């Protein structure tokens, strides 16, 4: 459950940051810088990967705490 929440949080944070960045560029009449947008997109990709591999990540964390 914690792994799913963390993954969804990463995805939501990334979408929010990308939206705010796009809105800021629109308001200030500036072009969107691709490098900056890619950096803001990284948490989205990490969230998708963690969400897809949630069971394996949860087992790995459990093993780290066990011993």
mmCIF file of the C-alpha atoms, coordinates in Angstrom:
data_MODEL
# 
_entry.id   MODEL 
# 
loop_
_atom_site.group_PDB 
_atom_site.id 
_atom_site.type_symbol 
_atom_site.label_atom_id 
_atom_site.label_alt_id 
_atom_site.label_comp_id 
_atom_site.label_asym_id 
_atom_site.label_entity_id 
_atom_site.label_seq_id 
_atom_site.pdbx_PDB_ins_code 
_atom_site.Cartn_x 
_atom_site.Cartn_y 
_atom_site.Cartn_z 
_atom_site.occupancy 
_atom_site.B_iso_or_equiv 
_atom_site.pdbx_formal_charge 
_atom_site.auth_seq_id 
_atom_site.auth_comp_id 
_atom_site.auth_asym_id 
_atom_site.auth_atom_id 
_atom_site.pdbx_PDB_model_num 
ATOM 1  C CA . UNK A 1 1  ? 0.000  0.000  0.000   1.00 0.00 ? 1  UNK A CA 1 
ATOM 2  C CA . UNK A 1 2  ? 2.833  2.394  0.871   1.00 0.00 ? 2  UNK A CA 1 
ATOM 3  C CA . UNK A 1 3  ? 4.607  1.590  -2.391  1.00 0.00 ? 3  UNK A CA 1 
ATOM 4  C CA . UNK A 1 4  ? 1.448  2.295  -4.395  1.00 0.00 ? 4  UNK A CA 1 
ATOM 5  C CA . UNK A 1 5  ? 0.905  5.574  -2.534  1.00 0.00 ? 5  UNK A CA 1 
ATOM 6  C CA . UNK A 1 6  ? 4.505  6.639  -3.150  1.00 0.00 ? 6  UNK A CA 1 
ATOM 7  C CA . UNK A 1 7  ? 4.285  5.805  -6.857  1.00 0.00 ? 7  UNK A CA 1 
ATOM 8  C CA . UNK A 1 8  ? 1.001  7.677  -7.274  1.00 0.00 ? 8  UNK A CA 1 
ATOM 9  C CA . UNK A 1 9  ? 2.480  10.600 -5.343  1.00 0.00 ? 9  UNK A CA 1 
ATOM 10 C CA . UNK A 1 10 ? 5.452  10.751 -7.720  1.00 0.00 ? 10 UNK A CA 1 
ATOM 11 C CA . UNK A 1 11 ? 3.145  10.666 -10.735 1.00 0.00 ? 11 UNK A CA 1 
ATOM 12 C CA . UNK A 1 12 ? 0.868  13.352 -9.294  1.00 0.00 ? 12 UNK A CA 1 
ATOM 13 C CA . UNK A 1 13 ? 3.784  15.581 -8.329  1.00 0.00 ? 13 UNK A CA 1 
ATOM 14 C CA . UNK A 1 14 ? 5.258  15.324 -11.799 1.00 0.00 ? 14 UNK A CA 1 
ATOM 15 C CA . UNK A 1 15 ? 1.963  16.121 -13.524 1.00 0.00 ? 15 UNK A CA 1 
ATOM 16 C CA . UNK A 1 16 ? 1.444  19.092 -11.207 1.00 0.00 ? 16 UNK A CA 1 
ATOM 17 C CA . UNK A 1 17 ? 4.963  20.441 -11.773 1.00 0.00 ? 17 UNK A CA 1 
ATOM 18 C CA . UNK A 1 18 ? 4.713  20.010 -15.550 1.00 0.00 ? 18 UNK A CA 1 
ATOM 19 C CA . UNK A 1 19 ? 1.360  21.779 -15.590 1.00 0.00 ? 19 UNK A CA 1 
ATOM 20 C CA . UNK A 1 20 ? 2.638  24.656 -13.488 1.00 0.00 ? 20 UNK A CA 1 
ATOM 21 C CA . UNK A 1 21 ? 5.750  24.982 -15.650 1.00 0.00 ? 21 UNK A CA 1 
ATOM 22 C CA . UNK A 1 22 ? 3.682  24.984 -18.831 1.00 0.00 ? 22 UNK A CA 1 
ATOM 23 C CA . UNK A 1 23 ? 1.313  27.557 -17.351 1.00 0.00 ? 23 UNK A CA 1 
ATOM 24 C CA . UNK A 1 24 ? 4.181  29.761 -16.257 1.00 0.00 ? 24 UNK A CA 1 
ATOM 25 C CA . UNK A 1 25 ? 5.713  29.648 -19.738 1.00 0.00 ? 25 UNK A CA 1 
ATOM 26 C CA . UNK A 1 26 ? 2.321  30.464 -21.261 1.00 0.00 ? 26 UNK A CA 1 
ATOM 27 C CA . UNK A 1 27 ? 1.718  33.437 -18.950 1.00 0.00 ? 27 UNK A CA 1 
ATOM 28 C CA . UNK A 1 28 ? 5.196  34.886 -19.485 1.00 0.00 ? 28 UNK A CA 1 
ATOM 29 C CA . UNK A 1 29 ? 5.087  34.217 -23.257 1.00 0.00 ? 29 UNK A CA 1 
ATOM 30 C CA . UNK A 1 30 ? 8.233  32.093 -23.141 1.00 0.00 ? 30 UNK A CA 1 
ATOM 31 C CA . UNK A 1 31 ? 8.911  28.888 -25.027 1.00 0.00 ? 31 UNK A CA 1 
ATOM 32 C CA . UNK A 1 32 ? 8.956  25.647 -23.061 1.00 0.00 ? 32 UNK A CA 1 
ATOM 33 C CA . UNK A 1 33 ? 12.536 24.483 -22.576 1.00 0.00 ? 33 UNK A CA 1 
ATOM 34 C CA . UNK A 1 34 ? 12.724 20.795 -23.450 1.00 0.00 ? 34 UNK A CA 1 
ATOM 35 C CA . UNK A 1 35 ? 15.552 20.015 -21.016 1.00 0.00 ? 35 UNK A CA 1 
ATOM 36 C CA . UNK A 1 36 ? 13.631 21.519 -18.107 1.00 0.00 ? 36 UNK A CA 1 
ATOM 37 C CA . UNK A 1 37 ? 10.467 19.664 -19.100 1.00 0.00 ? 37 UNK A CA 1 
ATOM 38 C CA . UNK A 1 38 ? 12.382 16.374 -19.336 1.00 0.00 ? 38 UNK A CA 1 
ATOM 39 C CA . UNK A 1 39 ? 13.795 16.902 -15.840 1.00 0.00 ? 39 UNK A CA 1 
ATOM 40 C CA . UNK A 1 40 ? 10.276 17.487 -14.527 1.00 0.00 ? 40 UNK A CA 1 
ATOM 41 C CA . UNK A 1 41 ? 9.099  14.336 -16.350 1.00 0.00 ? 41 UNK A CA 1 
ATOM 42 C CA . UNK A 1 42 ? 11.613 12.027 -14.581 1.00 0.00 ? 42 UNK A CA 1 
ATOM 43 C CA . UNK A 1 43 ? 9.465  11.531 -11.424 1.00 0.00 ? 43 UNK A CA 1 
ATOM 44 C CA . UNK A 1 44 ? 6.545  10.534 -13.674 1.00 0.00 ? 44 UNK A CA 1 
ATOM 45 C CA . UNK A 1 45 ? 8.619  7.787  -15.274 1.00 0.00 ? 45 UNK A CA 1 
ATOM 46 C CA . UNK A 1 46 ? 9.912  6.637  -11.877 1.00 0.00 ? 46 UNK A CA 1 
ATOM 47 C CA . UNK A 1 47 ? 6.356  6.531  -10.544 1.00 0.00 ? 47 UNK A CA 1 
ATOM 48 C CA . UNK A 1 48 ? 5.179  4.401  -13.474 1.00 0.00 ? 48 UNK A CA 1 
ATOM 49 C CA . UNK A 1 49 ? 8.119  2.012  -13.025 1.00 0.00 ? 49 UNK A CA 1 
ATOM 50 C CA . UNK A 1 50 ? 7.527  1.699  -9.268  1.00 0.00 ? 50 UNK A CA 1 
ATOM 51 C CA . UNK A 1 51 ? 3.797  1.227  -9.840  1.00 0.00 ? 51 UNK A CA 1 
ATOM 52 C CA . UNK A 1 52 ? 4.452  -1.491 -12.402 1.00 0.00 ? 52 UNK A CA 1 
ATOM 53 C CA . UNK A 1 53 ? 6.950  -3.260 -10.132 1.00 0.00 ? 53 UNK A CA 1 
ATOM 54 C CA . UNK A 1 54 ? 5.147  -2.533 -6.837  1.00 0.00 ? 54 UNK A CA 1 
ATOM 55 C CA . UNK A 1 55 ? 5.201  -6.089 -5.537  1.00 0.00 ? 55 UNK A CA 1 
ATOM 56 C CA . UNK A 1 56 ? 8.925  -6.535 -6.188  1.00 0.00 ? 56 UNK A CA 1 
ATOM 57 C CA . UNK A 1 57 ? 9.726  -3.156 -4.628  1.00 0.00 ? 57 UNK A CA 1 
ATOM 58 C CA . UNK A 1 58 ? 7.610  -3.956 -1.560  1.00 0.00 ? 58 UNK A CA 1 
ATOM 59 C CA . UNK A 1 59 ? 9.334  -7.311 -1.140  1.00 0.00 ? 59 UNK A CA 1 
ATOM 60 C CA . UNK A 1 60 ? 12.762 -5.672 -1.523  1.00 0.00 ? 60 UNK A CA 1 
ATOM 61 C CA . UNK A 1 61 ? 11.920 -3.077 1.150   1.00 0.00 ? 61 UNK A CA 1 
ATOM 62 C CA . UNK A 1 62 ? 10.562 -5.799 3.430   1.00 0.00 ? 62 UNK A CA 1 
ATOM 63 C CA . UNK A 1 63 ? 13.763 -7.809 3.028   1.00 0.00 ? 63 UNK A CA 1 
ATOM 64 C CA . UNK A 1 64 ? 15.864 -4.732 3.840   1.00 0.00 ? 64 UNK A CA 1 
ATOM 65 C CA . UNK A 1 65 ? 13.945 -4.187 7.085   1.00 0.00 ? 65 UNK A CA 1 
ATOM 66 C CA . UNK A 1 66 ? 14.082 -7.852 8.054   1.00 0.00 ? 66 UNK A CA 1 
ATOM 67 C CA . UNK A 1 67 ? 17.712 -8.244 7.968   1.00 0.00 ? 67 UNK A CA 1 
# 
